[in-house]
Coordinates of C-alpha atoms in Angstrom, one line a residue:
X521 CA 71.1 97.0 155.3
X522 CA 69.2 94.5 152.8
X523 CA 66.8 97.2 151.6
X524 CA 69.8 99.3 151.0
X525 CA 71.7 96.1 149.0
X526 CA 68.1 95.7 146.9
X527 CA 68.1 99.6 146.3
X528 CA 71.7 99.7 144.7
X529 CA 71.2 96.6 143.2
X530 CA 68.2 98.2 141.3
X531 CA 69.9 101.2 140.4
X532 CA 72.6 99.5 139.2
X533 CA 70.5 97.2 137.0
X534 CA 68.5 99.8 136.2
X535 CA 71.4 101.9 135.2
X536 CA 72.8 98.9 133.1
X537 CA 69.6 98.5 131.3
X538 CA 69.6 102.4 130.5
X539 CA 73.0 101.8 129.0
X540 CA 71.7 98.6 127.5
X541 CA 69.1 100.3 125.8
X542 CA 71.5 103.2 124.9
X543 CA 74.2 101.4 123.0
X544 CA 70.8 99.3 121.4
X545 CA 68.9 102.6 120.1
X546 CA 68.8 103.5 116.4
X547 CA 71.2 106.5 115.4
X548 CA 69.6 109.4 114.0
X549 CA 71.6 109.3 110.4
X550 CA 72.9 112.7 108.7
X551 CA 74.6 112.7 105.0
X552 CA 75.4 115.9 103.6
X553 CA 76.2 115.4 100.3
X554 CA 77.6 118.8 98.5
X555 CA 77.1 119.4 94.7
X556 CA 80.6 118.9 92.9
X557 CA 82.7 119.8 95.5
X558 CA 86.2 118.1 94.3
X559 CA 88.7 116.3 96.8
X560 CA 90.9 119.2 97.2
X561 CA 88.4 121.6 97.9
X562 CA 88.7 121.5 101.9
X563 CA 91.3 122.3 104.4
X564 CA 90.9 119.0 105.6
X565 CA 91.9 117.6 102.2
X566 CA 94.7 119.9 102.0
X567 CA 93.3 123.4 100.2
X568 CA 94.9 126.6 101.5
X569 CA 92.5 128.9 99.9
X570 CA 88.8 127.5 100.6
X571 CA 88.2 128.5 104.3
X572 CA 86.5 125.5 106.3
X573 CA 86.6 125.5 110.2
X574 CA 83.3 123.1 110.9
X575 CA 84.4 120.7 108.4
X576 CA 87.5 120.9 109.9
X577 CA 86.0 120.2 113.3
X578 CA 83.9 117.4 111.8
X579 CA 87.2 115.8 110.7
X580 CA 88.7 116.2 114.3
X581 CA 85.5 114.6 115.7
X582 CA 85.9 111.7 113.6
X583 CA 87.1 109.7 111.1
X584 CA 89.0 110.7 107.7
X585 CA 89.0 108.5 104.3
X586 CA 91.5 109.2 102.3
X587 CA 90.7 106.5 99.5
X588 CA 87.0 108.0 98.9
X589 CA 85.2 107.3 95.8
X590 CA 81.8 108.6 94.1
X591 CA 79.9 105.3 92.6
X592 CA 80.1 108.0 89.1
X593 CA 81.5 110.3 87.5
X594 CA 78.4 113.3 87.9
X595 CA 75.0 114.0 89.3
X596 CA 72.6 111.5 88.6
X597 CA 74.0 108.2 88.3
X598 CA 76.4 108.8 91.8
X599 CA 73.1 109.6 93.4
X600 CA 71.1 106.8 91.9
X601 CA 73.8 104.6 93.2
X602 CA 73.5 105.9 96.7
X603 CA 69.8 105.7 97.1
X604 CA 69.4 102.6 95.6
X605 CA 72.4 100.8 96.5
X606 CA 73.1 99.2 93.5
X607 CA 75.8 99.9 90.7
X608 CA 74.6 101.9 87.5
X609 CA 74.1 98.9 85.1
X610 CA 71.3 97.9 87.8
X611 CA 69.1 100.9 87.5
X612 CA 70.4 102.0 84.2
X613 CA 71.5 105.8 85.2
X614 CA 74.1 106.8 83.5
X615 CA 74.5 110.4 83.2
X616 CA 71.9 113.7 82.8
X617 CA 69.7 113.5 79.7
X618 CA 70.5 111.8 76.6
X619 CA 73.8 109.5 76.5
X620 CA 74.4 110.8 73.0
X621 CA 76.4 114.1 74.3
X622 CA 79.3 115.5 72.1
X623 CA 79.4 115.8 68.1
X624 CA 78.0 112.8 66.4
X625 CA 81.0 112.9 64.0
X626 CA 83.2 112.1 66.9
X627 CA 81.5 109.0 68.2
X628 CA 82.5 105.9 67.2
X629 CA 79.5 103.5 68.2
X630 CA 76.2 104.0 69.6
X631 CA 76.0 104.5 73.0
X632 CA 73.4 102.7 75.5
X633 CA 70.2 104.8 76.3
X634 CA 70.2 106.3 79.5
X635 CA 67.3 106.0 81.9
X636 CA 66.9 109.1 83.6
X637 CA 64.3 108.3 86.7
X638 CA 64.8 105.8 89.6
X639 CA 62.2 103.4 89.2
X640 CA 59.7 103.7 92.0
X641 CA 59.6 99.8 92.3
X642 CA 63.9 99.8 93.5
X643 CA 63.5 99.7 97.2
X644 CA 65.6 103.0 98.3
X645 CA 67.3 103.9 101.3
X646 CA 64.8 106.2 102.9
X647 CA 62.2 103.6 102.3
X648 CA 64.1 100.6 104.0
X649 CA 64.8 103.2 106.9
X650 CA 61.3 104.1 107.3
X651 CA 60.4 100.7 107.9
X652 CA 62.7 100.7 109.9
X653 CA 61.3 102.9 111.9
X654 CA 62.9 106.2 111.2
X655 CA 61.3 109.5 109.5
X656 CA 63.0 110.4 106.6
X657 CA 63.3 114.1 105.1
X658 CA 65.4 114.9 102.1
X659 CA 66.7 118.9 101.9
X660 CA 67.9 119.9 98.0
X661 CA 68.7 118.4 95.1
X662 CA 66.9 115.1 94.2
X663 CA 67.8 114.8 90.2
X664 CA 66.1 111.0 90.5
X665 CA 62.5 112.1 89.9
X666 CA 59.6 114.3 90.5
X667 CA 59.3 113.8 94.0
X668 CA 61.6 111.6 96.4
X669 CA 58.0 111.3 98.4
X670 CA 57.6 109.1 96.1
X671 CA 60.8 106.8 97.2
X672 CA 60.5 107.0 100.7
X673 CA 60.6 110.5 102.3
X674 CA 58.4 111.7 104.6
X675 CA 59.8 115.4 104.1
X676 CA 60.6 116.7 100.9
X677 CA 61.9 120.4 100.7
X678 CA 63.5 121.7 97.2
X679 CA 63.8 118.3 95.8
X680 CA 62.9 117.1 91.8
X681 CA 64.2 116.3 88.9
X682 CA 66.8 119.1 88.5
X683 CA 70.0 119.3 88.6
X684 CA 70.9 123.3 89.8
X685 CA 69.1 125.7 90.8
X686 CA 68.5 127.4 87.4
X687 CA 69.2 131.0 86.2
X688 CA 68.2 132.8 89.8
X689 CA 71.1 130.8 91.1
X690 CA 71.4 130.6 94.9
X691 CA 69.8 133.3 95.9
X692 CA 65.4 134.0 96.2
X693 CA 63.6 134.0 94.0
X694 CA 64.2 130.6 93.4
X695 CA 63.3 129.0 90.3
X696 CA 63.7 125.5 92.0
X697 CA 60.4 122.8 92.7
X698 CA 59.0 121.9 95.8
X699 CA 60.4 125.0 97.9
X700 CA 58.1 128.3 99.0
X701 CA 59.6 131.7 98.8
X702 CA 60.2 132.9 102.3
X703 CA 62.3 136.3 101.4
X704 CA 63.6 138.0 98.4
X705 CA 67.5 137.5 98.4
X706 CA 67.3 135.0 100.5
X707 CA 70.4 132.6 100.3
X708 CA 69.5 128.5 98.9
X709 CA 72.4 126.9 100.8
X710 CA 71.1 129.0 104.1
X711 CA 67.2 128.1 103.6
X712 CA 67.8 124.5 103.0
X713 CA 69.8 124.2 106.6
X714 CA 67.4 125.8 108.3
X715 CA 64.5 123.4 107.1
X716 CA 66.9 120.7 107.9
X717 CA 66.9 122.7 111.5
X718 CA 63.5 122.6 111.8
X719 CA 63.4 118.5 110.9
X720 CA 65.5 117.5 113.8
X721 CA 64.2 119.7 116.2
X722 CA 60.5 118.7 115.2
X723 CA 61.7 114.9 115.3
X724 CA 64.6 114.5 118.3
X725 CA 62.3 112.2 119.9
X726 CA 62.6 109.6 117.2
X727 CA 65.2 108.1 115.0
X728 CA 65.8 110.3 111.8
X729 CA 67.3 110.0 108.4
X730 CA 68.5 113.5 107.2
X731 CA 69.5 113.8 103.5
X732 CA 71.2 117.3 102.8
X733 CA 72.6 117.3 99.3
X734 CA 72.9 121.1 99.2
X735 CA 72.5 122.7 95.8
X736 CA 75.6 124.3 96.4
X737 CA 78.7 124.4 95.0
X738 CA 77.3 123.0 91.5
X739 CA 77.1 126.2 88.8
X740 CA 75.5 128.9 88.4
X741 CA 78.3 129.6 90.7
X742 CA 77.2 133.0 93.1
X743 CA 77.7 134.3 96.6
X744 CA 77.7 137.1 98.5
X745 CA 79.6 140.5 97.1
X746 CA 81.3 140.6 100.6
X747 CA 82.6 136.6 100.5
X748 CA 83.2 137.0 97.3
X749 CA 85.6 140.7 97.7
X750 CA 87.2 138.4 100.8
X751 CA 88.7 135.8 99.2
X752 CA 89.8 138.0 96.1
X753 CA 91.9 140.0 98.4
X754 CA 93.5 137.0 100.1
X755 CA 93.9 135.6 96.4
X756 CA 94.7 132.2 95.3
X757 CA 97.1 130.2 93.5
X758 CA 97.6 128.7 90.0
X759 CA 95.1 125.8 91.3
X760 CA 92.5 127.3 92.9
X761 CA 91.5 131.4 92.9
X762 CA 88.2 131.4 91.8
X763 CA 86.9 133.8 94.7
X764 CA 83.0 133.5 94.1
X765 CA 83.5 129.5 94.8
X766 CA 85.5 130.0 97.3
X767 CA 82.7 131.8 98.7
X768 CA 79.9 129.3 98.0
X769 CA 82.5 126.4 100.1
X770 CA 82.6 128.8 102.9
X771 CA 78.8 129.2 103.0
X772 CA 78.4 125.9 103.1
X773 CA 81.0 125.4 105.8
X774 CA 78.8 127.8 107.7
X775 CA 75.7 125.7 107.5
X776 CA 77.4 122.7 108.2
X777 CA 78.5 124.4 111.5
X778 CA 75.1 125.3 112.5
X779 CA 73.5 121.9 112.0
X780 CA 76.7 120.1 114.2
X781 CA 75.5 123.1 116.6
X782 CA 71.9 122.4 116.7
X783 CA 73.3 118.6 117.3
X784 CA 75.3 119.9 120.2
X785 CA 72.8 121.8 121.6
X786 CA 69.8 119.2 121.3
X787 CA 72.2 116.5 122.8
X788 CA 71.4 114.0 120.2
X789 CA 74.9 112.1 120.7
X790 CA 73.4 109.5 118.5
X791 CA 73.8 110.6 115.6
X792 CA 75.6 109.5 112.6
X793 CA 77.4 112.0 109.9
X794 CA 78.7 111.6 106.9
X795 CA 79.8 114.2 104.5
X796 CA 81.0 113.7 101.3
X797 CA 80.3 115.3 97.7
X798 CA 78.1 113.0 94.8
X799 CA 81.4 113.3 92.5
X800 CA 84.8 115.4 91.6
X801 CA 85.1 118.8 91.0
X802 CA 84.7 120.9 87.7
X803 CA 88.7 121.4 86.9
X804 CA 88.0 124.3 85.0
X805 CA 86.2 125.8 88.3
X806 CA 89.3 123.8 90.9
X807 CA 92.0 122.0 90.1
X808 CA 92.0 118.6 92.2
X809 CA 96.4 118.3 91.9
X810 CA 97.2 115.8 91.8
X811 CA 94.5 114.2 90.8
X812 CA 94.0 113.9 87.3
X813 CA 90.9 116.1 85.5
X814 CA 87.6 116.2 87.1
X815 CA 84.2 115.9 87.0
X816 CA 82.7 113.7 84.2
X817 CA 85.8 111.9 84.1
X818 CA 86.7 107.9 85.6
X819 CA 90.3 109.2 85.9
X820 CA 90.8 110.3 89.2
X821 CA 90.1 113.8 89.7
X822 CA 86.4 112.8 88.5
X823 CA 85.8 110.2 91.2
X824 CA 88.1 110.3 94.3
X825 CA 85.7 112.4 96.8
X826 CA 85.8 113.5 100.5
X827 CA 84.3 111.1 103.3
X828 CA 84.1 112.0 107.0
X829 CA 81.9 110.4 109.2
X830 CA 81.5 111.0 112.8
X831 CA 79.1 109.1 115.3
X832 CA 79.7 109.8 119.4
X833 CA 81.1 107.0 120.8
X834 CA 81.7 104.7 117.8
X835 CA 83.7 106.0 115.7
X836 CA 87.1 107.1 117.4
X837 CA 88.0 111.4 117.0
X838 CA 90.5 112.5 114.7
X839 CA 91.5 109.3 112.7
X840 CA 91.7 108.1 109.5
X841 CA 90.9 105.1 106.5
X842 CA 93.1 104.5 104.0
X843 CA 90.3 101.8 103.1
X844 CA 88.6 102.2 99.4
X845 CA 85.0 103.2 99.9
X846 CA 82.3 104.1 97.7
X847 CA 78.9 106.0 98.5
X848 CA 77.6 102.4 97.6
X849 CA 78.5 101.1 101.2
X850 CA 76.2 103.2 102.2
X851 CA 73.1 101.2 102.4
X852 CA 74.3 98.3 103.4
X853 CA 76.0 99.6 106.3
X854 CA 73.0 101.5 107.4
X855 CA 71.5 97.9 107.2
X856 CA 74.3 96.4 109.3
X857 CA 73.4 99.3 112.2
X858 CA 70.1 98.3 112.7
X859 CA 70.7 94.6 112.1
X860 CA 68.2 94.3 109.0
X861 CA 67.8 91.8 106.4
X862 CA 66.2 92.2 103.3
X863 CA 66.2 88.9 101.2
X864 CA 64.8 90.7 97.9
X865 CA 67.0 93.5 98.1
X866 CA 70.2 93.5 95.8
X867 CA 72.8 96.3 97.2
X868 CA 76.3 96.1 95.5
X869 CA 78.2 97.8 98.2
X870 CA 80.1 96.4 101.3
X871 CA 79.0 97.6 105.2
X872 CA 81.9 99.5 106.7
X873 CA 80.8 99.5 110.2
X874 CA 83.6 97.5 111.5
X875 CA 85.9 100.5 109.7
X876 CA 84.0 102.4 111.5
X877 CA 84.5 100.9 114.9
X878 CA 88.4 101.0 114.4
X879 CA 88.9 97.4 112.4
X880 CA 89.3 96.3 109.2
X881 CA 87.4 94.7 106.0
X882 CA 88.3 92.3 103.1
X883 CA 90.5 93.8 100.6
X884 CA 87.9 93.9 97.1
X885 CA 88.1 95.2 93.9
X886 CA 85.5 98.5 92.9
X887 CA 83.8 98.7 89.8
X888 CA 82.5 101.9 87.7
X889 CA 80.8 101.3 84.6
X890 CA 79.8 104.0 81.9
X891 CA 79.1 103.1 78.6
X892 CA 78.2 106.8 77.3
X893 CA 79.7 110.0 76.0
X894 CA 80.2 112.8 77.9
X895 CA 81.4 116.1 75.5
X896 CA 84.2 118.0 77.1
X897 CA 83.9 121.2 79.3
X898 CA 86.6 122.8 78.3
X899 CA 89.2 121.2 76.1
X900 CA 92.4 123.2 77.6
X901 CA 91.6 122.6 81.1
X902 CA 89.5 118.9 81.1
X903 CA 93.5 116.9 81.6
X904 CA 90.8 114.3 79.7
X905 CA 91.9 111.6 77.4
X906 CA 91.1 113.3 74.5
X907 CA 89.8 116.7 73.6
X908 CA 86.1 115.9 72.6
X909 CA 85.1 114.3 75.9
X910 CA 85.4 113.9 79.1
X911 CA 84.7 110.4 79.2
X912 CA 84.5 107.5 76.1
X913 CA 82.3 104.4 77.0
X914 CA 84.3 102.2 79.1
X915 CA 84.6 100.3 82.4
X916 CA 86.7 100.9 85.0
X917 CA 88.0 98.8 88.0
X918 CA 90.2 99.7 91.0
X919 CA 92.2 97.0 92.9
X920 CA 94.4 97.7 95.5
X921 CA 96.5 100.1 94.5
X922 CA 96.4 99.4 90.5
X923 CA 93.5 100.8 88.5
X924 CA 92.2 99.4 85.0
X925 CA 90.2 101.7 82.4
X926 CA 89.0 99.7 79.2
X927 CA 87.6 102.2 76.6
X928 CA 84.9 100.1 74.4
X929 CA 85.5 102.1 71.0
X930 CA 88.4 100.6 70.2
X931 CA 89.3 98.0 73.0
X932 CA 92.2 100.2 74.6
X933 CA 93.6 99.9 77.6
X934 CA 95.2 102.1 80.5
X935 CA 96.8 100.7 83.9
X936 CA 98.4 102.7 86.1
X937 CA 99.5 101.8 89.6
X938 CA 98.1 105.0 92.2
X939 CA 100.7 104.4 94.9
X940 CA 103.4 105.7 93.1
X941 CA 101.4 108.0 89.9
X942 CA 98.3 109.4 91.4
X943 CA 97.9 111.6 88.6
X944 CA 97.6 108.5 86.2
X945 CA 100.3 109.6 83.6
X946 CA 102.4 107.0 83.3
X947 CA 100.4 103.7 81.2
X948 CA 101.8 100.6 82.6
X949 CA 100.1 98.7 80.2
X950 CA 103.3 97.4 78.0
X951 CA 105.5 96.7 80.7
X952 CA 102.9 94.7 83.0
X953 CA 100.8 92.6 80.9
X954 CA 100.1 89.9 83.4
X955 CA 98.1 92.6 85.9
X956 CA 96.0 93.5 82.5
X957 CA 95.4 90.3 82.2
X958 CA 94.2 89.8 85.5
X959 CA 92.2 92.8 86.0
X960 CA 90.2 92.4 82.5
X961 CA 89.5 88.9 84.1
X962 CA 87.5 90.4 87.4
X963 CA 86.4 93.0 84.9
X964 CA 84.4 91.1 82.5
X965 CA 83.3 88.3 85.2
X966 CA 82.0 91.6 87.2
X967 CA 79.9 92.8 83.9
X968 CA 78.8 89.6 83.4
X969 CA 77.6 89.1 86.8
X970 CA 75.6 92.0 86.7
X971 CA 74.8 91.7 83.1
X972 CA 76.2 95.3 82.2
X973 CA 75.6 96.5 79.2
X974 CA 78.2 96.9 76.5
X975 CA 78.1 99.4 73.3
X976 CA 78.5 97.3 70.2
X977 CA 76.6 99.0 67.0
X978 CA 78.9 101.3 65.2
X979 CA 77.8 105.3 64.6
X980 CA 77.4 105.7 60.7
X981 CA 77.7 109.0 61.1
X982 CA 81.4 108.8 62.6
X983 CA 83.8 110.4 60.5
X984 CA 87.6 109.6 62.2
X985 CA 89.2 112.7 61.1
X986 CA 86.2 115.4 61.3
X987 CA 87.4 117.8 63.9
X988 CA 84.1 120.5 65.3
X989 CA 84.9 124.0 64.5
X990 CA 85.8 125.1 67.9
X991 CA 88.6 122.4 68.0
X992 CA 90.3 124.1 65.0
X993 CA 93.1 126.1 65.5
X994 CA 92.6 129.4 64.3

């Protein structure tokens, strides 16, 4: 009878400590990060053309923010942000290329240079999760730098310094860096997952970082003549109908499905996903309704993105945040997970790991900084601020539910209040000059605090009336 008490007794310690050791182990970490896929552009989100059952089911299997931000407006500097942590006046990304875009005639002052590579000394996220003893593989588009081997990746497949996937598009040849031709015709969105397959079944044993940031659904926009035949028979609406991009969602959809399979099918319940897009949609490719223009812009069709994260047995199925995020938490809620500190490391975002365990954190204020040009896509369809740009240098702060933009050219002001004029239409900035007031105050002491720079020098080429040629009516 007592060598059957010490027998249970072990078991039942030794089952404890297996649990112990369970709930204790690092999560393998997943974040698929799609190219300019807008906030409407899911069924999740609401879309009733875009077909997307596995995000659907990654929803279901977790948790939903509805209050999701990109760090910036496009490519580069949302990404910067991400992998480094830190806001854009910290690593001085502000856009792609020059920050002189648009007609010189049209720009009031002189805009701050843009860096356009991550410095190799800013301690990234792969390389604090490598010392932490994870391997790290990155799958797509970089846009930071040569090589993100360079920053802390173990595995880089398709990743450098550009920002599409040129003018082969998604389909092999590629005319891409960093990737091998496997077949001719070959689909980019397709090859990057199953490279991505091949990571976590070479490295299951071990904690993993996987970073997808698929190519896809950024322009040259292409698919398949049979996707793209499907959804121009089931047609569209005013909003969305463009059939070849609702084609590239779906294949991406597909890919997601396979890699939540391969998760399923490996048993690697410990595994955290997030999905999410680097900023808002083109609105001349998808209209975000009601979200105000798109991509390139701070209103907020240009920022508010999907976030779903899912993580077996933390985060509870089928729920979701109204809490503000940014793709800045990122990092330090990674660190928060594994419990590391890193004294020398600055990171401007906030760990949501209690969100994700079903509580709450403190209410704060999020910042977006931008003191560039970027020229207009297309002025009938941008819903910009003015017809020559998407965006005019400027800062931008959200606080609870009002939201601040303070263009630099000319000091102006817009405040609207997103509970009740999501769109941003109606400029409160007359009737409630005490909220100005106090949001220019966190505003400035923000810049100040993290010593952003602001565009003074006037443009003595400006001309205030010149109007380019293809703004003329005709």
């Amino acid at each position: 009878m007592k060598y059957l008490y010490v027998l249970l007794l072990g078991g039942l310690l030794s089952c404890n400590a297996q649990n112990l050791e369970k709930s204790e182990s690092k999560p393998n970490i997943i974040y698929i990060n799609v190219d300019d896929l807008g906030w409407m552009d899911t069924e999740t989100y609401g879309s009733t053309f875009y077909e997307t059952p596995n995000i659907n089911k990654l929803a279901e299997s977790g948790l939903k923010f509805t209050k999701g931000y990109a760090s910036a407006a496009n490519c580069a500097p949302s990404r910067a942000c991400l992998i480094s942590g830190q806001n854009t006046p910290r690593h001085g990304i502000y856009t792609v290329s020059n920050s002189d875009r648009g007609n010189e005639k049209t720009r009031k002052i002189i805009p701050i240079k843009n860096t356009e590579v991550l410095a190799d000394s800013n301690i990234t996220i792969a390389e604090m999760l490598k010392k932490s003893g994870y391997i790290t593989g990155t799958f797509g588009k970089w846009h930071l730098g040569d090589d993100p081997k360079t920053q802390g990746f173990d595995v880089n497949v398709g990743g450098a310094n550009q920002g599409n996937p040129g003018k082969n598009g998604f389909f092999s040849p590629y005319n891409i860096k960093n990737i091998v031709d496997n077949k001719k015709g070959e689909n980019l969105t397709d090859r990057l997952t199953q490279e991505a397959i091949s990571f976590i079944k070479e490295h299951k044993e071990k904690p993993f970082f996987l970073y997808l940031p698929y190519y896809a659904v950024h322009t040259p926009l292409s698919t398949t003549n049979a996707l793209e035949q499907k959804y121009k028979e089931k047609g569209g609406n005013p909003f969305q109908n463009k059939a070849v991009y609702a084609g590239m969602i779906e294949t991406v959809d597909r890919n997601i499905g396979l890699i939540l399979d391969e998760i399923k099918a490996l048993n690697l319940k410990n595994t955290l996903i997030v999905f999410t897009s680097d900023n808002g949609g083109i609105r001349a490719i998808s209209h975000q309704d009601p979200l105000r223009a798109g991509k390139g812009s701070y209103y907020e069709g240009g920022i508010r993105v999907p976030y779903i994260i899912s993580w077996d047995g933390v985060v509870k199925p089928n729920t979701v945040s109204k809490t503000p995020i940014t793709n800045l938490d990122f990092y330090p809620t990674f660190m928060d997970i594994l419990n590391v500190e890193n004294p020398n490391k600055i990171v401007d975002g906030t760990s949501i790991l209690p969100i994700l365990k079903g509580k709450t954190i403190k209410d704060r204020s999020l910042f977006f900084h931008f003191p560039i040009y970027l020229q207009a896509y297309n002025f009938k369809i941008d819903d910009g601020r003015d017809p020559f740009f998407r965006t005019r240098p400027g800062s931008v702060i959200i606080d609870g539910d009002w939201k601040l933009h303070q263009y630099f050219e000319n000091n102006e002001i817009e405040l609207y209040n997103l509970k009740t004029d999501l769109g941003e239409r109606n400029n409160l900035v007359d009737v409630n000059p005490e909220k100005v007031a106090a949001l220019l105050k966190k505003l400035t002491t923000w810049r100040s605090e993290i010593n952003a720079p602001i565009p003074t020098e006037l443009n003595p080429k400006y001309e205030a009336n010149f109007v380019p040629n293809k703004f003329k009516k005709k």
